[in-house]
Every structure is written in C-alpha cells, then in structure tokens.
PDB file of C-alpha atoms and ligand atoms in Angstrom:
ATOM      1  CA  UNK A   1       1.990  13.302 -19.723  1.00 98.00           C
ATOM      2  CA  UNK A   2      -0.759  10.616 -20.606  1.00 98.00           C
ATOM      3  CA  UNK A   3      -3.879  11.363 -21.219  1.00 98.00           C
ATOM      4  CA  UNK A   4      -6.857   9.205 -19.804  1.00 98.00           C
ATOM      5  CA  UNK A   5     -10.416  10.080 -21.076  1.00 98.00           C
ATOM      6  CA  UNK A   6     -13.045  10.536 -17.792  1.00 98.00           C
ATOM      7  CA  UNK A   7     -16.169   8.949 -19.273  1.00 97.00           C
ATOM      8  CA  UNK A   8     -17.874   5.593 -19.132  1.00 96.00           C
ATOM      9  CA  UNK A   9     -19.571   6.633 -22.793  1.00 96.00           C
ATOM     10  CA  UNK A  10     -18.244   3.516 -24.827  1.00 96.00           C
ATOM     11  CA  UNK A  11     -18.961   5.842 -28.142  1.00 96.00           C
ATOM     12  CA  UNK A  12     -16.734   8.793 -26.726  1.00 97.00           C
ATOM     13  CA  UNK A  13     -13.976   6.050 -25.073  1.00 97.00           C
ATOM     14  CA  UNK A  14     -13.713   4.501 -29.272  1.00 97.00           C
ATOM     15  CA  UNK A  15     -13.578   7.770 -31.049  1.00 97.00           C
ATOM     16  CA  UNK A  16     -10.953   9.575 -28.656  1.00 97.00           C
ATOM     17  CA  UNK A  17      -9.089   6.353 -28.257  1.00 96.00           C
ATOM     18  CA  UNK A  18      -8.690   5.880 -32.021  1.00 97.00           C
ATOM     19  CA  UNK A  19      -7.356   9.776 -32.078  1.00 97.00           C
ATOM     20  CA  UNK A  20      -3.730   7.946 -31.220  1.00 97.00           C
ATOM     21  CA  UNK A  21      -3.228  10.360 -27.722  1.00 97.00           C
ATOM     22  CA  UNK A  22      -5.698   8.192 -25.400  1.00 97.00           C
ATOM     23  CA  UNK A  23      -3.471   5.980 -22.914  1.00 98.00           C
ATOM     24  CA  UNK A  24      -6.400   4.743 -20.385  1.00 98.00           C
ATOM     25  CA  UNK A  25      -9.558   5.641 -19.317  1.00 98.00           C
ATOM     26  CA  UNK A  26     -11.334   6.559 -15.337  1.00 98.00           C
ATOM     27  CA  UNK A  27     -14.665   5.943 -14.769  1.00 97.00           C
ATOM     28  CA  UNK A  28     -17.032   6.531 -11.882  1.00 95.00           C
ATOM     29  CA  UNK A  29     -20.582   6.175 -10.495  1.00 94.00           C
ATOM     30  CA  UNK A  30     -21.669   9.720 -11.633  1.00 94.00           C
ATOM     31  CA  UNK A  31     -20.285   8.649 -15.196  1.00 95.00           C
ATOM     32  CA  UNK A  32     -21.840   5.088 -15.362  1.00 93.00           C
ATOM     33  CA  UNK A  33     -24.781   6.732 -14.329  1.00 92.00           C
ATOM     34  CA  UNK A  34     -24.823   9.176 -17.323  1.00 93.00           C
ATOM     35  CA  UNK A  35     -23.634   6.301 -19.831  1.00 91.00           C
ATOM     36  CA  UNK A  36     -26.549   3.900 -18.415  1.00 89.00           C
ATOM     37  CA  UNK A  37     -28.895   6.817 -19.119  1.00 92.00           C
ATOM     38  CA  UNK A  38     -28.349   7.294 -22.336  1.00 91.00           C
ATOM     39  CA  UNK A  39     -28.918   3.347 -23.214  1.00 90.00           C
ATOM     40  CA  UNK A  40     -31.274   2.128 -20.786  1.00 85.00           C
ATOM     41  CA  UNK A  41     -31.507  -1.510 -20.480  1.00 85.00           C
ATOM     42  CA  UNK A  42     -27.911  -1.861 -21.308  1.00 89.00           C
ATOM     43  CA  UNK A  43     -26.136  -5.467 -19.780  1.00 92.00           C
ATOM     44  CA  UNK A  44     -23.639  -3.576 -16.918  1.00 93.00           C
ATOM     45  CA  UNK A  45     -21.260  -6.443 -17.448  1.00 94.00           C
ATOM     46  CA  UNK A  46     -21.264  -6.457 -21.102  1.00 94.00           C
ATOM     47  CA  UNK A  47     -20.852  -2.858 -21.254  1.00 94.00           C
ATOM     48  CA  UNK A  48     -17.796  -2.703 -18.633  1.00 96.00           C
ATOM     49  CA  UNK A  49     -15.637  -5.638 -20.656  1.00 96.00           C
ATOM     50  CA  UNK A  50     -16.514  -3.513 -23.725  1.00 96.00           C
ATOM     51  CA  UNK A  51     -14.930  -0.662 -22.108  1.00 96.00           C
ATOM     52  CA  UNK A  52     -11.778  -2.856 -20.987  1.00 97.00           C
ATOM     53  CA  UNK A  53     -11.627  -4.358 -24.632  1.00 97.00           C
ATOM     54  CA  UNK A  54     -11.439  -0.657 -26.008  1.00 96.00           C
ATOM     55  CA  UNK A  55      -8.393   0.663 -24.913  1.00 96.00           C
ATOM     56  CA  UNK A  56      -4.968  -0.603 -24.279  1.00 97.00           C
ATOM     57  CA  UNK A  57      -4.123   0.766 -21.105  1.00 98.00           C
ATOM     58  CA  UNK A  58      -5.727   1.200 -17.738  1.00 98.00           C
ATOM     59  CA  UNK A  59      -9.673   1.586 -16.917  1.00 98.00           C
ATOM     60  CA  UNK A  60     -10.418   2.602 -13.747  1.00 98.00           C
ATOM     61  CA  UNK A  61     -13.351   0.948 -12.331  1.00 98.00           C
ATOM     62  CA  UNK A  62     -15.041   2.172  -9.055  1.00 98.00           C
ATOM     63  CA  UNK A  63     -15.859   0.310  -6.060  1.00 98.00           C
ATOM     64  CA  UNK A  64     -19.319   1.399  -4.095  1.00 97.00           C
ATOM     65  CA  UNK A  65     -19.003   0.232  -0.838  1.00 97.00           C
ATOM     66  CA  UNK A  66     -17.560   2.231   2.275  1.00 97.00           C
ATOM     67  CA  UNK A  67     -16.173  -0.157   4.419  1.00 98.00           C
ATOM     68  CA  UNK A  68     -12.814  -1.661   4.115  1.00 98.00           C
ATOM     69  CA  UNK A  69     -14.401  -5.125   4.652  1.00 98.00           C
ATOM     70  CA  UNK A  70     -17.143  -4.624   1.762  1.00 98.00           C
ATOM     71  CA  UNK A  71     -14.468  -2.396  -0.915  1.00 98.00           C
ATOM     72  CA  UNK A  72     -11.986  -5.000  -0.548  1.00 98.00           C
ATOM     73  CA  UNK A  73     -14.451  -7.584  -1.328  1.00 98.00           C
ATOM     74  CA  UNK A  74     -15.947  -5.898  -4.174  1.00 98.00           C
ATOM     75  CA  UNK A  75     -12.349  -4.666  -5.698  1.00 98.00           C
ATOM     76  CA  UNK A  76     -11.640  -8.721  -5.939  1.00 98.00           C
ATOM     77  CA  UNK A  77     -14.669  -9.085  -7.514  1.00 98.00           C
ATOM     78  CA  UNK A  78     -14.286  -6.208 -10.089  1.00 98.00           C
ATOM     79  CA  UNK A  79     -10.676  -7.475 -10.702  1.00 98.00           C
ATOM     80  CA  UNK A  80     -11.497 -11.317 -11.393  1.00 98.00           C
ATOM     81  CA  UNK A  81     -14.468 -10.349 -13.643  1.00 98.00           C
ATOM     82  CA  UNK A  82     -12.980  -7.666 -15.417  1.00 98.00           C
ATOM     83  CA  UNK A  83      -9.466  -7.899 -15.774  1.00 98.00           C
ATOM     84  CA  UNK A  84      -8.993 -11.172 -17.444  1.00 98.00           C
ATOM     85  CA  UNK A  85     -10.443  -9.316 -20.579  1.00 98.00           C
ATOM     86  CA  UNK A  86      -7.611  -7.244 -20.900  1.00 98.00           C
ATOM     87  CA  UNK A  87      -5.331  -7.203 -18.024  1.00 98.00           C
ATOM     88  CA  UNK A  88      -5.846  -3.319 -17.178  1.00 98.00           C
ATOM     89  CA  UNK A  89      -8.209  -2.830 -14.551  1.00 98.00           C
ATOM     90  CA  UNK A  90      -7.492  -0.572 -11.612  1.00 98.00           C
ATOM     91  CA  UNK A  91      -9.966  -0.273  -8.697  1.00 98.00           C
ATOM     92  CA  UNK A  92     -10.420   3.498  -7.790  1.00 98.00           C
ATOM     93  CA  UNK A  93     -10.840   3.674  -3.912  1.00 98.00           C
ATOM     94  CA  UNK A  94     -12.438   7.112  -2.435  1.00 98.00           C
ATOM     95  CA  UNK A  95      -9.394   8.235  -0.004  1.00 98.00           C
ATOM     96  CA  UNK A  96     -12.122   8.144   2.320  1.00 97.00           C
ATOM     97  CA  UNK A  97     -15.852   7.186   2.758  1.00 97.00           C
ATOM     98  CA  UNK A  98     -16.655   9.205   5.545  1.00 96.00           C
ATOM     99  CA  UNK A  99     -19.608  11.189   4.533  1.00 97.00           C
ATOM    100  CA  UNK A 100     -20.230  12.772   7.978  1.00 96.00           C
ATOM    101  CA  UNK A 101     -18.598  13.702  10.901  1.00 95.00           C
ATOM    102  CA  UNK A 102     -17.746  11.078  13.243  1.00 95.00           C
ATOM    103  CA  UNK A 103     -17.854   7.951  10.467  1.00 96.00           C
ATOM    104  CA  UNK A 104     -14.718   6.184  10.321  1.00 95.00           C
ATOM    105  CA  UNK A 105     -12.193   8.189   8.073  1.00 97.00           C
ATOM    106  CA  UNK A 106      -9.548   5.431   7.556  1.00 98.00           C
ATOM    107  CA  UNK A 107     -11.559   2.940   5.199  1.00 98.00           C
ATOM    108  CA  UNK A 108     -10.263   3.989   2.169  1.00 98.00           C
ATOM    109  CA  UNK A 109      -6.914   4.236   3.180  1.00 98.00           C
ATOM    110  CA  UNK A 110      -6.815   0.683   4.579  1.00 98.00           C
ATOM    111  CA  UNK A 111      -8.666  -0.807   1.574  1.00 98.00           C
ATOM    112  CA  UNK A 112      -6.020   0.480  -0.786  1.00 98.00           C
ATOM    113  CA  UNK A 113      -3.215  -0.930   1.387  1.00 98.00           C
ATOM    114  CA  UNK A 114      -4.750  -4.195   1.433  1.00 98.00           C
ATOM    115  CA  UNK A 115      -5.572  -4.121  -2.054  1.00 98.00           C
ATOM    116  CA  UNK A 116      -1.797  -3.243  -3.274  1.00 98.00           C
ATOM    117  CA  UNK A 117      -0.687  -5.955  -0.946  1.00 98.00           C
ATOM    118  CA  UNK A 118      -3.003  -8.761  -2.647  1.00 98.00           C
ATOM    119  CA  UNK A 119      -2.081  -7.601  -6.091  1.00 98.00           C
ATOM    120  CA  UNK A 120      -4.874  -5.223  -7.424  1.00 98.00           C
ATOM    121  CA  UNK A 121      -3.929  -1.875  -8.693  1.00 98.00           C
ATOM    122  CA  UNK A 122      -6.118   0.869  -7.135  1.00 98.00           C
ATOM    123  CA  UNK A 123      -6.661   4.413  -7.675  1.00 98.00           C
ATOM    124  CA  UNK A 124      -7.029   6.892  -4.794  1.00 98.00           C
ATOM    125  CA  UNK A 125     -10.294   8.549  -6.102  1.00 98.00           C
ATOM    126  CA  UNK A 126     -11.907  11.843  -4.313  1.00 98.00           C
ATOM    127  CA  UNK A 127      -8.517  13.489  -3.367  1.00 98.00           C
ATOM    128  CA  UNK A 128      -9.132  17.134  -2.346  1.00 98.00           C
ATOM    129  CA  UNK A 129      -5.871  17.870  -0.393  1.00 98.00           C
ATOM    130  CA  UNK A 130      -2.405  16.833  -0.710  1.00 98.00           C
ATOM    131  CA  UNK A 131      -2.263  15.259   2.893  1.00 98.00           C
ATOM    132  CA  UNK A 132      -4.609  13.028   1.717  1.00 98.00           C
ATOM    133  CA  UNK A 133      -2.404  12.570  -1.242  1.00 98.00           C
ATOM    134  CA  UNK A 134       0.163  11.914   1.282  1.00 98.00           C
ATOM    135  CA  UNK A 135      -1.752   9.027   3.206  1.00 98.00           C
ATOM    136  CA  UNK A 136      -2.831   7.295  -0.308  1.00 98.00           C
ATOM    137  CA  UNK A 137       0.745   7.482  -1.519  1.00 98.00           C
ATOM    138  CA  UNK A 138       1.644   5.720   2.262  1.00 98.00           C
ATOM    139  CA  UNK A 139      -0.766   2.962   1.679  1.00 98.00           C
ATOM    140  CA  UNK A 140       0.904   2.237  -1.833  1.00 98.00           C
ATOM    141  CA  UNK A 141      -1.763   3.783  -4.239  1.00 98.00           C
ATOM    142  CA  UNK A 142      -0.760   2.815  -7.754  1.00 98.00           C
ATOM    143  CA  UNK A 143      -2.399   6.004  -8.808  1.00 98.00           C
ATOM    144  CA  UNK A 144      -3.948   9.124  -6.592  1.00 98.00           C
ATOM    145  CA  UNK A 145      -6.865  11.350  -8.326  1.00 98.00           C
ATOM    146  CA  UNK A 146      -6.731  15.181  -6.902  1.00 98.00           C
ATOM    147  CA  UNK A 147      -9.832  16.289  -8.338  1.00 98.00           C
ATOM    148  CA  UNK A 148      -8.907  20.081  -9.206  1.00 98.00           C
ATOM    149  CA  UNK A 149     -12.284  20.827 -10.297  1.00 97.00           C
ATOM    150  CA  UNK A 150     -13.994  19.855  -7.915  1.00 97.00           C
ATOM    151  CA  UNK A 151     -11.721  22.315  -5.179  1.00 97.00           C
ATOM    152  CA  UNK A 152     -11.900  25.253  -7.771  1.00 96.00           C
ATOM    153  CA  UNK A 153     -15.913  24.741  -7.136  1.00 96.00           C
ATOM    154  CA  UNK A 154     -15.517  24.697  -3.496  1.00 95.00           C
ATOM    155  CA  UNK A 155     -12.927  28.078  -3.269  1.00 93.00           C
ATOM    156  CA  UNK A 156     -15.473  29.881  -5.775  1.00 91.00           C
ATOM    157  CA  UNK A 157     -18.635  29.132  -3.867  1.00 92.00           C
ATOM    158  CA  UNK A 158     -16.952  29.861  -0.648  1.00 87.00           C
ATOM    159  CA  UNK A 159     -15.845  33.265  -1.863  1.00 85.00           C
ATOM    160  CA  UNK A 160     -19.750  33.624  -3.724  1.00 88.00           C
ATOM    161  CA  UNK A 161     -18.032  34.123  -7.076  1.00 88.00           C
ATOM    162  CA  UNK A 162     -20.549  32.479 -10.213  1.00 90.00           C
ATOM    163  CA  UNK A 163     -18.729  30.272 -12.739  1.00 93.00           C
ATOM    164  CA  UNK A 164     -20.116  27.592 -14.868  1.00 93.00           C
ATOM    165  CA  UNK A 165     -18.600  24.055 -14.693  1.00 94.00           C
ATOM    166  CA  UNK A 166     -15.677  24.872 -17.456  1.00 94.00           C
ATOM    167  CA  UNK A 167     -14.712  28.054 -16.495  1.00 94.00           C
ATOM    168  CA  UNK A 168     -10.863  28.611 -15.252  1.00 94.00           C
ATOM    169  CA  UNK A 169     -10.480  29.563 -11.959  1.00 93.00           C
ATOM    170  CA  UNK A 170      -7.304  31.872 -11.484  1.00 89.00           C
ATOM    171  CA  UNK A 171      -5.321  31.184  -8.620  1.00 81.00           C
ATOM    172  CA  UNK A 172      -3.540  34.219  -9.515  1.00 83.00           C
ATOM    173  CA  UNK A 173      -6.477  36.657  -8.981  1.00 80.00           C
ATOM    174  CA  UNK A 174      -7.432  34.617  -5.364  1.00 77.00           C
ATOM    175  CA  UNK A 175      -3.631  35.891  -4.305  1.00 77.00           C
ATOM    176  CA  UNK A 176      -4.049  39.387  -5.026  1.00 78.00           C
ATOM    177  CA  UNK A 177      -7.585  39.334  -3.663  1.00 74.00           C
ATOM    178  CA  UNK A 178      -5.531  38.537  -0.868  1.00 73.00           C
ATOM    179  CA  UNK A 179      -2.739  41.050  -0.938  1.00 74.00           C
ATOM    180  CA  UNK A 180      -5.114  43.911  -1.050  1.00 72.00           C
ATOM    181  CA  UNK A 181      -5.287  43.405   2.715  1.00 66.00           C
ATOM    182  CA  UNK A 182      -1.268  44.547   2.666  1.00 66.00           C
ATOM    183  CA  UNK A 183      -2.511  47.653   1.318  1.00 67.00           C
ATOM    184  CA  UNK A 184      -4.588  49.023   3.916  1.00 68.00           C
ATOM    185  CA  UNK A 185      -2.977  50.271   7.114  1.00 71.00           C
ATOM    186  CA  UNK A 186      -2.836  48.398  10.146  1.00 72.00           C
ATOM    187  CA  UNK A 187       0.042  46.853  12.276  1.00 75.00           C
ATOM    188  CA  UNK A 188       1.630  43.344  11.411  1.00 74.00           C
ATOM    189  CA  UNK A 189      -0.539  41.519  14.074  1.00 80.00           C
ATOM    190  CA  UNK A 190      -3.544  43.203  12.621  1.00 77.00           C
ATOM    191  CA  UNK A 191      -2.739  42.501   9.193  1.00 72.00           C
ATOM    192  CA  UNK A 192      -2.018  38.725   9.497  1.00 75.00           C
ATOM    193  CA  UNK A 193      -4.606  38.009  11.561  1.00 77.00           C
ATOM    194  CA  UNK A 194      -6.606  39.307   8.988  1.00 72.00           C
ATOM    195  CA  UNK A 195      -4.873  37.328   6.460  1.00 72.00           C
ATOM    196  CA  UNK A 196      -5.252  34.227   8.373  1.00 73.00           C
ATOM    197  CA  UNK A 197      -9.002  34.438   8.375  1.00 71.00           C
ATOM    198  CA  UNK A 198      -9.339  35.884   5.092  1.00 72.00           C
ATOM    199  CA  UNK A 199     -10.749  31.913   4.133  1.00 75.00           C
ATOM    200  CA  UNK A 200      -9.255  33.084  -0.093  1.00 84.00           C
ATOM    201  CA  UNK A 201      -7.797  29.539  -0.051  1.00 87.00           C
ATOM    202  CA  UNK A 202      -8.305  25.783   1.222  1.00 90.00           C
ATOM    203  CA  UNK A 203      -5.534  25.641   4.222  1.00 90.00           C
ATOM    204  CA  UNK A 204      -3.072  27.150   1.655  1.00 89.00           C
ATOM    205  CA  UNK A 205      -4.112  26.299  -1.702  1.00 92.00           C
ATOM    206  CA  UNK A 206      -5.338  28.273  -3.823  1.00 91.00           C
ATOM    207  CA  UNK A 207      -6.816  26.341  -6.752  1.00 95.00           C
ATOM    208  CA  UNK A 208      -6.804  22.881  -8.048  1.00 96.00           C
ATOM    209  CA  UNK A 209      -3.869  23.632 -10.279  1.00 97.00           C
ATOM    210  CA  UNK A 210      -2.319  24.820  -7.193  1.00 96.00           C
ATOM    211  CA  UNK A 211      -3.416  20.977  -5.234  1.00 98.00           C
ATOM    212  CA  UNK A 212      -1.723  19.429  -7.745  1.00 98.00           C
ATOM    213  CA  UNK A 213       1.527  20.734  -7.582  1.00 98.00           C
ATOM    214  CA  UNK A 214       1.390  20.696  -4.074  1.00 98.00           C
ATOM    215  CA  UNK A 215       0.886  16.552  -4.185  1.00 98.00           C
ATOM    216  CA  UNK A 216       3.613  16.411  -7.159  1.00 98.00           C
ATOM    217  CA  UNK A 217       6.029  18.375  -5.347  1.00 98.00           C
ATOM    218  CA  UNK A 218       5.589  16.027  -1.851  1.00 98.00           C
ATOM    219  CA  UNK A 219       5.785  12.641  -4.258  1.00 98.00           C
ATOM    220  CA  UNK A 220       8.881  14.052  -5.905  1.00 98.00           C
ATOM    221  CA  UNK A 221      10.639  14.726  -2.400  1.00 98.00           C
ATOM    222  CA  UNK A 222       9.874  11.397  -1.192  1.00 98.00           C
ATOM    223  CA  UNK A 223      10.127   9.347  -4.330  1.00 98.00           C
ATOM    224  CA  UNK A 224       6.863   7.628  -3.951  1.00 98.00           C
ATOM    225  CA  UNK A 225       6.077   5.494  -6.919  1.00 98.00           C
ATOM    226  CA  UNK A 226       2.453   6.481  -6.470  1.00 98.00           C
ATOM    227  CA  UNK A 227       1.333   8.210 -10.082  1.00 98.00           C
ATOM    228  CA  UNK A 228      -1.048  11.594  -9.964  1.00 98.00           C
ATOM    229  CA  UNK A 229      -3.766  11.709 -11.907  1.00 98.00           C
ATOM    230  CA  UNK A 230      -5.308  14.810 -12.401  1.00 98.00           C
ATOM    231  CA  UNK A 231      -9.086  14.609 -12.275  1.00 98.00           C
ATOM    232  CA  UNK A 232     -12.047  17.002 -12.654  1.00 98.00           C
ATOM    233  CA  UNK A 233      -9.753  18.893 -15.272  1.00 98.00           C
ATOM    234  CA  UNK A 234     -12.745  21.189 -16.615  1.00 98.00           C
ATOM    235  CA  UNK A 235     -10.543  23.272 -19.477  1.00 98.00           C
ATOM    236  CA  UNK A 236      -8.212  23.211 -21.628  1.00 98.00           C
ATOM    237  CA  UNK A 237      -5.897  25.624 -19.588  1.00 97.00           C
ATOM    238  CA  UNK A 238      -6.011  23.685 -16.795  1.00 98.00           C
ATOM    239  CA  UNK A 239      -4.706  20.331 -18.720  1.00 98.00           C
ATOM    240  CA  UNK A 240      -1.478  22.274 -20.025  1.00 98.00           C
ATOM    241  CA  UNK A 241      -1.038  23.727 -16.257  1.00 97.00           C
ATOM    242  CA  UNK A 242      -0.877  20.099 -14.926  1.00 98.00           C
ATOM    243  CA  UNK A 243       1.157  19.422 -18.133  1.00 98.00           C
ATOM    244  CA  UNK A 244       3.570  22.323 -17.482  1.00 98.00           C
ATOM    245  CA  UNK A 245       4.028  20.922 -13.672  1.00 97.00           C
ATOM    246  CA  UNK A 246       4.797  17.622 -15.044  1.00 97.00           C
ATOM    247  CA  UNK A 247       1.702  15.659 -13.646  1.00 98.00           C
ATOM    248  CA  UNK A 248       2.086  11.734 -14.691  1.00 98.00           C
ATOM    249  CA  UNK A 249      -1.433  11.706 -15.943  1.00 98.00           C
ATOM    250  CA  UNK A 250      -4.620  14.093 -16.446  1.00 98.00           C
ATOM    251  CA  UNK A 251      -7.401  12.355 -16.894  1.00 98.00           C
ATOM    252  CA  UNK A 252      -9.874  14.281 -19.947  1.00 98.00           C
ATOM    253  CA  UNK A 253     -13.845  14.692 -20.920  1.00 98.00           C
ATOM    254  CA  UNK A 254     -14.135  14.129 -24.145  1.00 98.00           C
ATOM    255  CA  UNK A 255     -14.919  18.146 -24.608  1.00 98.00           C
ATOM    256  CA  UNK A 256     -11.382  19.177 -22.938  1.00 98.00           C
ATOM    257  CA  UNK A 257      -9.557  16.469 -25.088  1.00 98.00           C
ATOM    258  CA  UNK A 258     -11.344  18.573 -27.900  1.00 97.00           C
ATOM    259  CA  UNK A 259     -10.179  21.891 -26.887  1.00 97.00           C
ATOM    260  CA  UNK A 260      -7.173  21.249 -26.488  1.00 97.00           C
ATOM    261  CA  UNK A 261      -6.746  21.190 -30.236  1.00 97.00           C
ATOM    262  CA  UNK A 262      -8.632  23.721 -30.923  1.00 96.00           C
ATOM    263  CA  UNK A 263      -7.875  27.904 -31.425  1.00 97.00           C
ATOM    264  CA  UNK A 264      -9.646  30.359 -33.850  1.00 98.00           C
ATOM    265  CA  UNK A 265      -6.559  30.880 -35.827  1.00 98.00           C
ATOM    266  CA  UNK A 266      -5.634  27.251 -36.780  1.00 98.00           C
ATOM    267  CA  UNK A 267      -9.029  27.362 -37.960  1.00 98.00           C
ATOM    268  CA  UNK A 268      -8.627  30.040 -39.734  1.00 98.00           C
ATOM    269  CA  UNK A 269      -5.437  29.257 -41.442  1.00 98.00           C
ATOM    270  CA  UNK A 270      -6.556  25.500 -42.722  1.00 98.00           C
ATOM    271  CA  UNK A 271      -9.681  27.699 -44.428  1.00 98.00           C
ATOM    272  CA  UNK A 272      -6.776  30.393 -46.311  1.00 98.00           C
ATOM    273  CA  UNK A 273      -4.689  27.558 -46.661  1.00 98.00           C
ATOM    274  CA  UNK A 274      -7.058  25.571 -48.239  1.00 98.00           C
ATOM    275  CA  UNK A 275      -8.088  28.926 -50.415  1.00 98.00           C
ATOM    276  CA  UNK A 276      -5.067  29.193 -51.599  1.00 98.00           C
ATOM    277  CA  UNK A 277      -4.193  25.442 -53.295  1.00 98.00           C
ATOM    278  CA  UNK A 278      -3.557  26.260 -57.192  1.00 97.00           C
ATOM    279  CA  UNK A 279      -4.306  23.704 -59.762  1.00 97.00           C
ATOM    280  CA  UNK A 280      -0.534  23.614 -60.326  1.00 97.00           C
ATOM    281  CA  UNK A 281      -0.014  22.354 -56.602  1.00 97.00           C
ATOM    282  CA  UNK A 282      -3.411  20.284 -56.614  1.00 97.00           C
ATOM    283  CA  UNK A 283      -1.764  18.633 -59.806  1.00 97.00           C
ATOM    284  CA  UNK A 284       0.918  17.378 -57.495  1.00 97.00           C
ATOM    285  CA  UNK A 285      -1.530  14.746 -55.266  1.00 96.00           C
ATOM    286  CA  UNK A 286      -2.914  13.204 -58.794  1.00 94.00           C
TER     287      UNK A 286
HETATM  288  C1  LIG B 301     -12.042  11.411 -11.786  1.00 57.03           C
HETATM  289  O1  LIG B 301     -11.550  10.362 -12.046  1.00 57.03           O
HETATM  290  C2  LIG B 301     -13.457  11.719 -11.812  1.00 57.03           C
HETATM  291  O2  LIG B 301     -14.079  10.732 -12.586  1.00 57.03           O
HETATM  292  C3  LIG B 301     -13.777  13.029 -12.456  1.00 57.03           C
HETATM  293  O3  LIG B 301     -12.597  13.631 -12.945  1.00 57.03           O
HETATM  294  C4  LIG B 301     -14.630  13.969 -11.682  1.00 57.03           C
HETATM  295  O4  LIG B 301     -14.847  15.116 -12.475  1.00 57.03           O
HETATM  296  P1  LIG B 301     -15.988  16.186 -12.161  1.00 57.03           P
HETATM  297  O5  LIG B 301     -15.597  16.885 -10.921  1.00 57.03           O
HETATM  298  O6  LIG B 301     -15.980  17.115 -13.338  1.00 57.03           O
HETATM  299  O7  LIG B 301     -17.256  15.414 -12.005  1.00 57.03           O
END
C-alpha cells in the first residue's frame, strides 16, 4: 500500500516525507485553507511548487470550479504551472459539483474524462459511494478518493451516536444493531420490512471501511486501472483495514501516520531496553 500524507502544511509534508514511507501527497481547499492560516501572507504559487519540489511522487492539487467548462480550464492551468516543477501533479476533480438538488450532477464526471483524454492525471475527489466509484473509474480516473471518514460521520449522526473526529466507527456493532430486529417476533414480511427501513447503513454499507471494499472489490472484477485512494482515514485502525483489503493507496494526516507507529508497549520496551544496556555491551559501540 502507499501512503500519501493529506495536508497542504509544507512543515508536516518535509518531516513525514523524510520518514522514508511517504509516496505522494493530496491536498484540498479545506487543507490550503488551514496551511494559509497558519502563514498569512504566504505567495500561493510559491508555496504550491514548494509542495511539488518536496516529494517525489504525486501531489494532488484541487480544482475550484463546478462546471466542466471552468474545471477543465483551471486543471490545464494547474497542470502547466505546476507540473513542470516536478512532473507529479494530479488534478483532484469532485465526482460531482452538484451542491443541490436539481444542479447538473455530471460535471465532474465529464471533466475527468476530458481531462484523462488531454493528458492530465486527475483524482476523483468527494467519493461517498461505490457507484460513484464506478462512474469515475468509467471516465478513466487515474485515481478515485472514497472518503471513509467522512461516511462514518454521516452513518453516526444519522443514527445520533457522539464521536469525535478520530474515533473508529465499527461496522461490526451497526450489523448487530441490526440483527437485534431478528430477535423479536414477527413474520418474515414484518421483519424485513423492518430491516429495510431500519436506515443502520448508507444503501448497504455500513462504514467507510466497508465503501472501500465495496469500490476495490467492483475495480478488481472489472480490471479498471483506476487506483483507490482512501481518504478521510481518521485512525490508525482504519489505515491497516484499508491495508488488510489491499487498497492501492490511503492517503494519511500527519497524526494517523504517527499512530500508526505507535503502542504503549513498544514504548515501554525501548525504556527497559534501554535500562538494561551494561557497560560491557555499551563498550561494544566505542
Ligand atoms: C482527501 O483527499 C481529503 O483531502 C481528505 O482525506 C478529507 O478528510 P477529512 O474528511 O478528514 O476532512
């Protein structure tokens, strides 16, 4: 699996990448928003072929239009400024721009298939389900972006359960939330229409782990070249679940990268181990 580090902080994007595990890096409004914040005044452009000169593999750089017209237009322009600095950017195209009912859905869908056609990577950003997986992986995504986070939020707050941003969600408990329904008495027709409207998952899925697999199982019975991404990974458990399905690529905040080498008894064995060194074997590194 490769690892790509989610942030536009230039300071985080150095210190993971010199780690040795970082193999690109996706960015987004939200994040360039939080990098800009933290050094007002900074030169956008400047900044950006910093980020492309820092890493040796793909950045992911967002377009913020929401026609096909204008996102076409500005992933040309992203690619001829940017990309000559290193040759690795990828324009990340929101699936679809439709931000109320009735807008045109298909935007996204036909900016990424011109894009691919013309020559300029692109990145199916905002994925929530795996039909829309399906449709980017049509168009010839280079990469799709589920973003299992972000679905975990919207199962929790539909079922009113609190979590903070980096909790786990368990898909496991949403199922036998669900099967308690088995256990009460009632006919068949009874019981699944009861099932059907029981509204535990998102049209069948019951996590973001779960969207994933969903969209690598569909690419691997087709054999679309299209790469996942995993996005909106908020834990460590969560990037060895995508790891475990055999996701191409999750992309990491810095603090998940983090965690994932991290656990109470490593720590606690480097402080014994370190206890323990005897002049006699401290002699040997002299
Ligand atoms: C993906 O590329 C996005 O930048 C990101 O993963 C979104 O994560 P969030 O849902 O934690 O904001």
């Amino acid at each position: 699996m490769q690892i790509f580090i989610d942030t536009a902080d230039l300071d985080e994007i150095r210190e993971a990448y010199s780690w040795g595990i970082v193999d690109g890096v996706t960015t987004n409004p939200s994040l360039i928003k939080k990098a800009v914040d933290r050094r007002p005044g900074l030169s956008m452009r400047d900044y950006i072929r910093d980020i492309c000169r820092s890493v040796e593999g793909p950045v992911s750089l967002e377009v913020k239009g929401v026609s096909t017209e204008q996102m076409v237009q500005e992933a040309e322009m992203l690619y001829e400024r940017f990309n000559p600095v290193n040759g690795n950017v990828v324009v990340k195209v929101p699936v679809s721009t439709a931000m109320e009912d009735g807008q045109p859905l298909f935007e996204g869908i036909r900016a990424i298939k011109t894009l691919e056609g013309r020559g300029i990577p692109t990145n199916a950003t905002l994925v929530m389900t795996a039909e829309q997986a399906l449709m980017a992986a049509k168009a010839g995504a280079t990469y799709a972006s589920p973003f299992l986070g972000r679905v975990d939020d919207y199962l929790r707050t539909k079922l009113d359960i609190a979590f903070d941003k980096s909790d786990y969600y368990d898909p496991l408990c949403a199922r036998h939330l669900e099967e308690q329904t088995w256990e009460e008495e009632a006919s068949g027709a009874e019981l699944y229409d009861r099932l059907m409207r029981s509204d535990i998952s998102d049209n069948g899925i019951y996590s973001g782990v779960d969207l994933v697999d969903s969209i690598v199982t569909i690419y691997d019975a087709y054999g679309f070249d299209t790469q996942v991404i995993a996005a909106s990974v908020r834990n460590a458990r969560q990037a060895r679940e995508v790891a475990e399905m055999g996701v191409d690529i999750a992309t990491l905040p810095f603090h998940v990268i983090e965690d994932m080498l991290t656990h109470p008894k490593t720590l606690e064995g480097m402080q014994l181990f370190t206890r323990d060194v005897v002049p006699e074997y401290e002699e040997l590194f002299e």
